[in-house]
Coordinates of C-alpha atoms in Angstrom, one line a residue:
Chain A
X1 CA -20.6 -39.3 25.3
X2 CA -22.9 -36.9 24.5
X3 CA -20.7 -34.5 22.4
X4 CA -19.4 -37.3 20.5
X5 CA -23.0 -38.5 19.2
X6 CA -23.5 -34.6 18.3
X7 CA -20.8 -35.4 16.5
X8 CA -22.0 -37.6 13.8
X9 CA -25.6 -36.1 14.0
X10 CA -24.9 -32.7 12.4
X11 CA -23.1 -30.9 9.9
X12 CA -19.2 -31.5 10.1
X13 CA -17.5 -28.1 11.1
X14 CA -13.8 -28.8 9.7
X15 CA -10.9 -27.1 10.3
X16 CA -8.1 -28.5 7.7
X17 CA -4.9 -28.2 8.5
X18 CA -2.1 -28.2 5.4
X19 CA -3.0 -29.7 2.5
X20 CA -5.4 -28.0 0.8
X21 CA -7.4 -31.0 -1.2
X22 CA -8.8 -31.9 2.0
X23 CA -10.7 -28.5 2.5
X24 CA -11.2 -27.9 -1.5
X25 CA -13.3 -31.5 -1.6
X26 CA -15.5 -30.4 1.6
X27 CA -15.8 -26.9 0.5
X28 CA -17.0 -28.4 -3.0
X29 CA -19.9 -30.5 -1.1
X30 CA -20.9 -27.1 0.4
X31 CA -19.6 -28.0 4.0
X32 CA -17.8 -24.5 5.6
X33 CA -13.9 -25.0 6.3
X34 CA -11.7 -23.1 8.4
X35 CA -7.8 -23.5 6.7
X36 CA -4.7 -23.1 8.9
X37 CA -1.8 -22.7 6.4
X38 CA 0.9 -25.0 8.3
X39 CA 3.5 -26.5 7.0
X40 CA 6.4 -28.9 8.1
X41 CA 9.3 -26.8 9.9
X42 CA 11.8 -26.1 7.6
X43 CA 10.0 -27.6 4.7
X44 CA 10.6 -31.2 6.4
X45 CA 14.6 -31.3 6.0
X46 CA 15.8 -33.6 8.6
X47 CA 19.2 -32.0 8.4
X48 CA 18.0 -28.6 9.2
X49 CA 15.8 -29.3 11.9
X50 CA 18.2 -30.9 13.7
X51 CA 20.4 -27.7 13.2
X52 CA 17.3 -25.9 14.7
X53 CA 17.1 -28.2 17.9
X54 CA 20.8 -28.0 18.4
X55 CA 20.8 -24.0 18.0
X56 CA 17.9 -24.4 20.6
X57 CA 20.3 -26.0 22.8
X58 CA 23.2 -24.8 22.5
X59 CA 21.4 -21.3 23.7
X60 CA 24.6 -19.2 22.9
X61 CA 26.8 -17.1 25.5
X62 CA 25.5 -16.1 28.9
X63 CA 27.2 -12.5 28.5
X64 CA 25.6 -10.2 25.9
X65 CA 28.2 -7.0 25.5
X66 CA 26.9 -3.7 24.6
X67 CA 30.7 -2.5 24.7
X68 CA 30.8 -4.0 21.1
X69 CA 29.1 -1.2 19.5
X70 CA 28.3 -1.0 16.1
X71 CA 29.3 -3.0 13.1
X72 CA 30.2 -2.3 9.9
Chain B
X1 CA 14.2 -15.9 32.1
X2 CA 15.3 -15.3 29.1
X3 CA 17.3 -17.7 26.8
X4 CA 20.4 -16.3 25.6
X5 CA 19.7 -15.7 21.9
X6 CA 16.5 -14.1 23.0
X7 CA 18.4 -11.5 24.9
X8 CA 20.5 -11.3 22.4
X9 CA 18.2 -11.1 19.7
X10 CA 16.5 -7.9 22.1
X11 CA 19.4 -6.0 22.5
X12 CA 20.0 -6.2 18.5
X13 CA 16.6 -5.0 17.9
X14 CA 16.7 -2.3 20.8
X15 CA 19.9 -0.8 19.0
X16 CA 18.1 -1.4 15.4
X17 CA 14.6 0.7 16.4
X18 CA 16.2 3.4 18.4
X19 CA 18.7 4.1 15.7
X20 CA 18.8 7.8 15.0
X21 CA 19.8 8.3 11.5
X22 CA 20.2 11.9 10.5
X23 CA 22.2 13.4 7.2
X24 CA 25.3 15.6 8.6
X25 CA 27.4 16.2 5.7
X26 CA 27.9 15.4 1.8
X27 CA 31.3 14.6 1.6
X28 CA 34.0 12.9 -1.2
X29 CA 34.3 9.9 -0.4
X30 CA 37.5 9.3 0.4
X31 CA 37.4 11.8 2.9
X32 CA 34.7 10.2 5.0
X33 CA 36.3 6.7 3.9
X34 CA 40.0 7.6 4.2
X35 CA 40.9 3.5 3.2
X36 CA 38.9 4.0 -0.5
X37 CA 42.1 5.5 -2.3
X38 CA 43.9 5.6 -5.3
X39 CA 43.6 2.3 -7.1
X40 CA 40.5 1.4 -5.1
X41 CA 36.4 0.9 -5.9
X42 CA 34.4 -0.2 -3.7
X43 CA 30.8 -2.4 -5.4
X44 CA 27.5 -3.5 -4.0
X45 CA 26.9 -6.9 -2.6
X46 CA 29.4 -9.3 -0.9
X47 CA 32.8 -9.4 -2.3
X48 CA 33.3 -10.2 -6.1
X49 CA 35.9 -9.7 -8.1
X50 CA 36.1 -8.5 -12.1
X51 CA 36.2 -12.2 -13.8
X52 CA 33.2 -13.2 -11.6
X53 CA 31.1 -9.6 -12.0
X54 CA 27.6 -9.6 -14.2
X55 CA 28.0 -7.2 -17.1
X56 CA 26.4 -4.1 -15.8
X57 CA 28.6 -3.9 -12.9
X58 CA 31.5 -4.6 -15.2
X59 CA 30.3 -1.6 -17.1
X60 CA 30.0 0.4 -13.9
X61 CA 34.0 -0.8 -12.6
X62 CA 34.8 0.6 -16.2
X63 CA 32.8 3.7 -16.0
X64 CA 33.9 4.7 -12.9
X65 CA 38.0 3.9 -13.9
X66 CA 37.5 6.1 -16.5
X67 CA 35.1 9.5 -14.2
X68 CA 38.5 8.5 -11.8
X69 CA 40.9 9.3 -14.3
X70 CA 42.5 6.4 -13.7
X71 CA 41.8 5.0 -17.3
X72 CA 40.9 7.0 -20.2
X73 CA 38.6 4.3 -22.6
X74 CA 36.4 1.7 -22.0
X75 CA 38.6 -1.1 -23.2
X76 CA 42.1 0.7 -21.2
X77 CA 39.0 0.1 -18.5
X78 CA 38.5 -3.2 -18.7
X79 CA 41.8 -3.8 -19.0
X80 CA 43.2 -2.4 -16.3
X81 CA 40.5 -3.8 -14.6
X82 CA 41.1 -7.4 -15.5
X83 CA 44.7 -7.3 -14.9
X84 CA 43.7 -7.3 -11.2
X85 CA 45.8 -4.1 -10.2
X86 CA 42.3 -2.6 -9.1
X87 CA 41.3 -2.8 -5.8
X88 CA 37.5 -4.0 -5.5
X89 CA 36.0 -4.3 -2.4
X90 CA 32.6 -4.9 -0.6
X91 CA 31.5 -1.3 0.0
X92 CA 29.6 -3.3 3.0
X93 CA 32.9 -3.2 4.6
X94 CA 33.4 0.2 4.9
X95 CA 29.6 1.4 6.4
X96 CA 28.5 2.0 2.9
X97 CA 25.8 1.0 0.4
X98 CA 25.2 1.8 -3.1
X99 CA 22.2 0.7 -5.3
X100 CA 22.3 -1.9 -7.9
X101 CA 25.7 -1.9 -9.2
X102 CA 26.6 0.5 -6.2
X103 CA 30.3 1.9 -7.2
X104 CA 31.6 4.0 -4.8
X105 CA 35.3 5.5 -6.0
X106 CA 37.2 8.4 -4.1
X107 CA 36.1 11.4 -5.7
X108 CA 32.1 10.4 -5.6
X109 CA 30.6 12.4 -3.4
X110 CA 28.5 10.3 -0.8
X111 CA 25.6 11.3 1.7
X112 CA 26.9 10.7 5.4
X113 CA 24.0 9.9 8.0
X114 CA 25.1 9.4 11.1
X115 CA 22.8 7.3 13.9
X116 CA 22.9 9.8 16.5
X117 CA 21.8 7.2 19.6
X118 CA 25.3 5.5 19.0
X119 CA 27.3 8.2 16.9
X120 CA 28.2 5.6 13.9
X121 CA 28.0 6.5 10.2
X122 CA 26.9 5.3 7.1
X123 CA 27.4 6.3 3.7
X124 CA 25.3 6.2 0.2
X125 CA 26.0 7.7 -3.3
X126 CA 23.7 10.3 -4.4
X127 CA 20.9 9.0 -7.1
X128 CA 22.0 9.9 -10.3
X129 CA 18.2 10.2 -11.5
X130 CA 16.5 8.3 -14.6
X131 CA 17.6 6.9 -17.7
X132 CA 21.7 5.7 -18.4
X133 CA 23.1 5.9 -15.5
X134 CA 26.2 3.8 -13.6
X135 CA 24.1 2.0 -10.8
X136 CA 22.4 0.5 -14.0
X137 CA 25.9 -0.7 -15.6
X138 CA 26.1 2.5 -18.1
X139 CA 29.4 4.7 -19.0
X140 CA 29.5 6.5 -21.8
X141 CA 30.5 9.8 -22.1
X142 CA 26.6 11.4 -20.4
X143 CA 27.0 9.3 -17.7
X144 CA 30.4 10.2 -16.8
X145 CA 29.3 13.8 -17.5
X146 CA 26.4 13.6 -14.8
X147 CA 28.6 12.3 -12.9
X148 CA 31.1 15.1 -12.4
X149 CA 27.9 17.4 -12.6
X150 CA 27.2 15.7 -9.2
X151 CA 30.7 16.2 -8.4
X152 CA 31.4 20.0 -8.7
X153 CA 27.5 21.5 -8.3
X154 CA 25.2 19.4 -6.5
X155 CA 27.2 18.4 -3.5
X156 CA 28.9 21.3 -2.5
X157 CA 25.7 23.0 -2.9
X158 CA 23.8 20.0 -1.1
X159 CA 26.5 20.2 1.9
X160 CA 26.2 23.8 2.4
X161 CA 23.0 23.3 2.4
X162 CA 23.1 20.7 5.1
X163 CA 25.8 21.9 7.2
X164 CA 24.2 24.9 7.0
X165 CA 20.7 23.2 8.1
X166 CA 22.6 21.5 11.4
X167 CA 21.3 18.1 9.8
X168 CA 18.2 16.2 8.8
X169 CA 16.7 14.3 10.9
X170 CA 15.7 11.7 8.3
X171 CA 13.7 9.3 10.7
X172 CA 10.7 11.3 11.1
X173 CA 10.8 12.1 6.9
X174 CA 10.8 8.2 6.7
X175 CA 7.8 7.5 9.1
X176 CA 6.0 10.2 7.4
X177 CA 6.6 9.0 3.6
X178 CA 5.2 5.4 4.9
X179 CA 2.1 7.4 5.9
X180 CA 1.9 9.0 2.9
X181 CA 2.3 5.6 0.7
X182 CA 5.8 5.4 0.3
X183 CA 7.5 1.8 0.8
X184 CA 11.0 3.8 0.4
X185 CA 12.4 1.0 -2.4
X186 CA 10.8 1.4 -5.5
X187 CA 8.4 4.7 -4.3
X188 CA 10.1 7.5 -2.8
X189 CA 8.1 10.6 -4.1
X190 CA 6.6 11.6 -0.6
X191 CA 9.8 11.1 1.3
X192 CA 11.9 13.0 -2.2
X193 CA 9.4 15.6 -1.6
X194 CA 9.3 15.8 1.9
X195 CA 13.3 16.1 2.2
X196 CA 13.2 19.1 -0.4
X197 CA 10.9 20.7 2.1
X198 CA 13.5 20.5 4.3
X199 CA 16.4 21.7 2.7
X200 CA 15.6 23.5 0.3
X201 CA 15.2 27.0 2.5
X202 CA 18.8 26.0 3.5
X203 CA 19.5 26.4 0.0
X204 CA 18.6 29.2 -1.1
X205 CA 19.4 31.3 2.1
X206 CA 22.9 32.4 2.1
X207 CA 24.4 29.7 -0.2
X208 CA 27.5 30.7 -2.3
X209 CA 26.2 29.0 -5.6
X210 CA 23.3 30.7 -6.5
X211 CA 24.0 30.9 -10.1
X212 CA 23.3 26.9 -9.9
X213 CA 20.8 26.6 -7.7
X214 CA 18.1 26.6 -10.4
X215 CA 20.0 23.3 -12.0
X216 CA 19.9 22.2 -8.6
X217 CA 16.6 22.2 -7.8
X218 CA 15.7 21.0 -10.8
X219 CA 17.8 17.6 -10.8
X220 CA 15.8 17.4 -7.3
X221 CA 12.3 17.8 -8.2
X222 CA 12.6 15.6 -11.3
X223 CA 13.9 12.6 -9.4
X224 CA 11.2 10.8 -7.3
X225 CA 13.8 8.4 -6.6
X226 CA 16.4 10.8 -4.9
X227 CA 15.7 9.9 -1.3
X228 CA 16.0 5.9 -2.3
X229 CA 19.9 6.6 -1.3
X230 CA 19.5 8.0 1.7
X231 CA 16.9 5.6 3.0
X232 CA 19.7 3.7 2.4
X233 CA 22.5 5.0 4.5
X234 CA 20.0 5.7 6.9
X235 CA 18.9 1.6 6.9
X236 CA 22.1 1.2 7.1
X237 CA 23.4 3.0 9.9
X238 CA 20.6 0.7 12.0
X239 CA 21.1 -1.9 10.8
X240 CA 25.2 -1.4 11.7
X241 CA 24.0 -0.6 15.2
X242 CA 22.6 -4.1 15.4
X243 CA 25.1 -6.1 14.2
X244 CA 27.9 -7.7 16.0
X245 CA 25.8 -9.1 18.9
X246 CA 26.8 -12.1 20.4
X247 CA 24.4 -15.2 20.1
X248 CA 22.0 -12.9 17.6
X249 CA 20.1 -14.2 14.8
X250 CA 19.0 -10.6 13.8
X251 CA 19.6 -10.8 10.3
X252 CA 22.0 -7.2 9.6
X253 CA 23.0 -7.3 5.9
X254 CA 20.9 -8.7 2.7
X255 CA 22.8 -7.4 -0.6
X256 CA 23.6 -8.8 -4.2
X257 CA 26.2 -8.4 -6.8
X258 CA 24.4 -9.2 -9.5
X259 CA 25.9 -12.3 -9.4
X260 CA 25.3 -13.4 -5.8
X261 CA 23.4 -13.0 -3.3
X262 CA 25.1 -12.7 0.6
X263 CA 23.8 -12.2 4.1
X264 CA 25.2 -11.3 7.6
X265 CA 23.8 -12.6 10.6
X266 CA 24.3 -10.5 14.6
X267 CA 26.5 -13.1 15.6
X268 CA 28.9 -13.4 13.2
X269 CA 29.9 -10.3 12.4
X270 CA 30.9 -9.3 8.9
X271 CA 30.9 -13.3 7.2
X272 CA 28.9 -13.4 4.6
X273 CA 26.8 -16.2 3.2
X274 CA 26.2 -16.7 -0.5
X275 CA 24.4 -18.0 -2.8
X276 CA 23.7 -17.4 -6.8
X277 CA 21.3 -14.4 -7.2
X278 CA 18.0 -15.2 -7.8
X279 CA 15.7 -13.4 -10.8
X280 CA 13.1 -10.9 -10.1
X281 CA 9.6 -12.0 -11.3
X282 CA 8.7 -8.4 -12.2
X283 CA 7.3 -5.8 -14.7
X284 CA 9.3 -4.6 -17.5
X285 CA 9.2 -1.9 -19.6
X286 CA 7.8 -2.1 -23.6
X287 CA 10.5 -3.5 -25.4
X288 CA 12.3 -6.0 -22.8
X289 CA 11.4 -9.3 -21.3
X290 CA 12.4 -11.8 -18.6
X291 CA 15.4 -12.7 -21.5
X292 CA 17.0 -9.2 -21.1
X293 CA 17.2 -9.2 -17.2
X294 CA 20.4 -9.2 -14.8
X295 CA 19.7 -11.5 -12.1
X296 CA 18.9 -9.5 -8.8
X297 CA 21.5 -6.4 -7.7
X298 CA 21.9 -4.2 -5.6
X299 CA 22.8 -3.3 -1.9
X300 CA 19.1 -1.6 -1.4
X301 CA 17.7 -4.7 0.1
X302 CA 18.9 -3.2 3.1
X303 CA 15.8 -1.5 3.3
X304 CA 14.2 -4.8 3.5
X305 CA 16.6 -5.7 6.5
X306 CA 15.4 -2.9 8.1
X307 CA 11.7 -3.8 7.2
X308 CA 10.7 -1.1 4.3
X309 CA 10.6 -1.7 0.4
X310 CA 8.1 -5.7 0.5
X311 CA 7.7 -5.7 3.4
X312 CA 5.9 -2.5 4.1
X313 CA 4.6 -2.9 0.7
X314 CA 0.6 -2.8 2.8
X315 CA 1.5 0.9 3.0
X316 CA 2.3 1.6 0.0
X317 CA -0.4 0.7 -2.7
X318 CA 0.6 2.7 -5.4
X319 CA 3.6 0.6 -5.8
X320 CA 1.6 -2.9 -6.3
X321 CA 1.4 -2.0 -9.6
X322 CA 4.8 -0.8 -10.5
X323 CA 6.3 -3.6 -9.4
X324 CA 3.8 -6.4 -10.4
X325 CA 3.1 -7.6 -7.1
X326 CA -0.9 -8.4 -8.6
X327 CA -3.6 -6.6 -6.3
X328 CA -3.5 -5.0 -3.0
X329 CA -4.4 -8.0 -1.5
X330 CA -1.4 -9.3 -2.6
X331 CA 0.8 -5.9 -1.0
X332 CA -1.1 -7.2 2.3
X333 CA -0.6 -11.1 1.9
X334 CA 3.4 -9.7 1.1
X335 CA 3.7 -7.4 4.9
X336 CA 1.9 -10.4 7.0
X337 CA 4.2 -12.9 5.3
X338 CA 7.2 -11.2 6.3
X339 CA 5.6 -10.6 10.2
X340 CA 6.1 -14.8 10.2
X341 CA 9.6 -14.4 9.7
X342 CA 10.4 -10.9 11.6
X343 CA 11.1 -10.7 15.3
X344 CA 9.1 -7.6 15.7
X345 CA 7.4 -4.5 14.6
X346 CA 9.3 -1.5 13.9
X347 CA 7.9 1.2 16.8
X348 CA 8.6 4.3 15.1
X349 CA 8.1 3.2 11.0
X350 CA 4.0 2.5 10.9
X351 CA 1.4 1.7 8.5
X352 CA -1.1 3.6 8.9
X353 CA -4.0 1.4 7.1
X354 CA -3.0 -1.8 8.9
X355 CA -4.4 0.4 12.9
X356 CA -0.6 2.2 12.7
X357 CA 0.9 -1.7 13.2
X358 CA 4.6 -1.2 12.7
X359 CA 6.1 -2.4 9.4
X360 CA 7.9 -6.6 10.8
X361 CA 11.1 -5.7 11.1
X362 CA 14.1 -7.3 12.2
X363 CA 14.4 -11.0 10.0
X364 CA 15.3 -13.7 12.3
X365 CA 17.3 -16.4 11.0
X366 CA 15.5 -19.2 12.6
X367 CA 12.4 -18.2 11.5
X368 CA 13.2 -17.9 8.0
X369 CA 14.6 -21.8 8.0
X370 CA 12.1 -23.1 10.0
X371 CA 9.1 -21.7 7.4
X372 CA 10.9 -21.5 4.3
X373 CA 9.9 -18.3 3.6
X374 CA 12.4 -16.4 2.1
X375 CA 12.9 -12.7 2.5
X376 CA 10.6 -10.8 -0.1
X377 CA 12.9 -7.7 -2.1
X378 CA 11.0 -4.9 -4.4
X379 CA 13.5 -4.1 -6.9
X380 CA 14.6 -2.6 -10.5
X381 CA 15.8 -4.6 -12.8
X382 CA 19.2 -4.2 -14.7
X383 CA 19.6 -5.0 -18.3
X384 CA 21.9 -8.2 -18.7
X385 CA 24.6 -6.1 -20.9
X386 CA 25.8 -3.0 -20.1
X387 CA 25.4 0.0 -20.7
X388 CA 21.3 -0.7 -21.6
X389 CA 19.8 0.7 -18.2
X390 CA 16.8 -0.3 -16.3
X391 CA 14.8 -2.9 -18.1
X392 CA 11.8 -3.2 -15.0
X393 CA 10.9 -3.5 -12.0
X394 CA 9.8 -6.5 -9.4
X395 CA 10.3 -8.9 -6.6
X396 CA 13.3 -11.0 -5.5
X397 CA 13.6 -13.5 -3.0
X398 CA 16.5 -14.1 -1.2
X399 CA 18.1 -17.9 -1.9
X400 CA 17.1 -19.8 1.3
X401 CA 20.6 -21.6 0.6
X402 CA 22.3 -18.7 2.2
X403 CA 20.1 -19.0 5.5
X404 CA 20.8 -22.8 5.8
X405 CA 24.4 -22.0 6.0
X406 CA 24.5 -19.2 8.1
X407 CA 22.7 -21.5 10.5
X408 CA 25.0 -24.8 9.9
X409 CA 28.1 -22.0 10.5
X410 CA 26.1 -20.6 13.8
X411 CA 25.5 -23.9 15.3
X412 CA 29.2 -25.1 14.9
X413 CA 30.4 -21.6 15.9
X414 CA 28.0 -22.0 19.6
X415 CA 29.1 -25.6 19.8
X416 CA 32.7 -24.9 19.9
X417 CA 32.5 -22.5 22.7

């Protein structure tokens, strides 16, 4: 209980995560704010991360060949 | 234990770093590439054919018809190029890379580098300098000129010089032009100047052509560009070694035909995935704007695949300006933006001013889609017409579009197995 009445009785220390408005508007009141530049995996698109999380899945082969050699 | 694709994904980048590229021959063409014959050109990017082809590499099929023999005017060129009895072809497909327009026909002579760790080969044109020249879309009668020049006196005097030499190593010239501030794209003087340290005693010493050595040496001292192409081949040869990997999302081939953009992914091979070419946001020279530019060309971006040119752009300040990229800064923001999208750090290519952290290397599909960040290219820029050259120089990005369907086609491709 204690930390959480320290927490109303000082200066906020904010980190902001993504948006940017939230940090610019607290910085602009002269409060310090750590930004994490995150955004939504693959930009939010459903249909891609669900390509992402299948990928996951499906893992690909067990075997990995060093016989196949180089490309072209 | 590993997951598959992360195994995968480790072998591709074990066969990527270790790659030992070193020059062994300059050769024709068609005698290292014995498929590129009569009748047959071979372009940057993935495959296009004459209707669909931007100007300047129109004006390079035509100029290079014509250095051939195989047409004696522009317009018998284009013509019998557009009546579709010329052969064009990825030059991708056969181990090789060109910049911008890239034209490889039989008689060009081409820079073999062969990864010594798995004994494949890759091949490159030899930089054909400033001003009008064919990777740029020009033909007329100086280019063609240069051309042969290239032809009958520097190669034969560059392979004796070479064969003569043993080879050259060029992986230890490249880590040591990224020390020295080159990026290896758009700023090649350290690693031009460090490869004329090289070969030039092999020369001079013994070599039949004395009476054009001085013409030689010349063309190679007055090109800070000249090792762009084989930075190239060498990328390339690593990049080779990487590919083919079952269950890999190691990126292995980023190129442009001016008109579209392509990439290759480990594990599938040699399918390519397009989308239309992006433009550069770049620099260009008095006299040109954004208006004049041919979207972005070129196979160099291999040198991004590998992890040079943007994305070792933290080592290379002098080229911030060149290319417009805004302030140093910015060079650093561009090399820690590509480490979100790499799957490593290259061990043996370092930058020295970031503690000797290795240059991210190695552009993993996944990542790219899951942050949207989009593969970061240093480029020139081509003139939209031919036959008007280099109009600046900047930064591409790769359309994501081409990583979202490499991923649908690796998905499906897992899922049927």
């Amino acid at each position: 209980m204690a930390e959480k009445r320290d927490l109303l009785g000082g200066p906020p220390a904010t980190i902001n995560v993504g948006l940017e408005v939230f940090a610019d508007t607290l910085q602009e009141l002269g409060f310090p704010v750590v930004r994490v530049d995150w955004r939504p995996p693959a930009g939010g698109d459903h249909r891609l991360t669900d390509l992402l999380s299948r990928l996951e899945r499906s893992g690909g082969p067990n075997r990995i060949s060093d016989s196949e050699g180089p490309g072209t | 234990m590993q997951k598959p694709i992360e195994e995968a994904n480790q072998a591709a980048l074990s066969h990527m770093y270790n790659a030992e590229p070193v020059l062994v021959d300059v050769a024709p063409a068609s005698e290292v590439m014995p498929q590129l014959g009569e009748g047959m050109l071979l372009h940057a990017g993935p495959p296009v054919q004459w209707p669909a082809m931007c100007s300047p590499m129109q004006g390079a099929v035509a100029g290079a018809l014509r250095y051939q023999g195989w047409a004696g005017t522009e317009e018998e060129a284009a013509a019998l190029a557009s009546s579709g009895s010329v052969t064009l072809q990825s030059a991708h497909d056969f181990s090789a890379v060109g910049p911008m327009t890239g034209i490889f026909s039989p008689s060009m002579p081409v820079f073999v580098v062969e990864n010594r760790t798995l004994g494949n080969q890759a091949y490159c044109t030899i930089n054909e300098g400033l001003g009008k020249v064919m990777r740029f879309g020009a033909n007329d009668d100086s280019v063609i000129e240069r051309l042969r020049w290239i032809e009958k006196t520097l190669a034969p005097a560059l392979r004796e010089a070479v064969l003569r030499a043993g080879g050259v190593e060029l992986r230890p010239i490249m880590a040591q032009a990224l020390a020295m501030g080159d990026e290896m794209h758009q700023r090649n003087v350290a690693a031009t100047s460090l490869f004329f340290r090289a070969i030039a005693p092999h020369l001079v010493r013994g070599s039949s052509q004395q009476a054009s050595l001085s013409e030689v040496t010349d063309f190679l001292v007055g090109n800070d560009q000249f090792f762009l192409n084989l930075a190239m081949a060498a990328a390339k040869s690593a990049m080779d070694a990487a590919a083919s990997i079952n269950g890999s999302t190691l990126i292995t081939a980023m190129s442009r035909n001016g008109t579209n953009f392509g990439i290759r992914i480990g594990a599938l091979g040699n399918r390519w995935f397009t989308a239309p070419s992006l433009m550069p946001d770049g620099l260009y020279f008095p006299g040109f704007t954004s208006d004049d530019a041919n979207p972005d060309m070129g196979d160099s971006a291999i040198l991004e695949t590998l992890g040079l040119g943007a994305f070792a752009m933290a080592g290379s300040p002098a080229v911030v300006g060149f290319v417009g990229a805004g302030t140093y800064r910015d060079a650093l923001n561009y090399t820690q933006e590509m480490g979100e999208i790499t799957l490593g750090h290259h061990p043996h290519l370092s930058i020295p001013n970031l503690d000797y952290q290795g240059v991210p290397s190695g552009i993993d599909l996944r990542k790219v889609v899951e942050t949207g960040i989009s593969p970061a290219i240093n480029t020139g820029i081509a003139h939209k017409e031919a036959g008007a050259g280099q109009v600046g120089a900047g930064i591409a990005r790769a359309p994501l579009e081409c990583f979202h369907q490499a991923l649908e086609a690796l998905v499906n491709e897992m899922e049927s197995r």
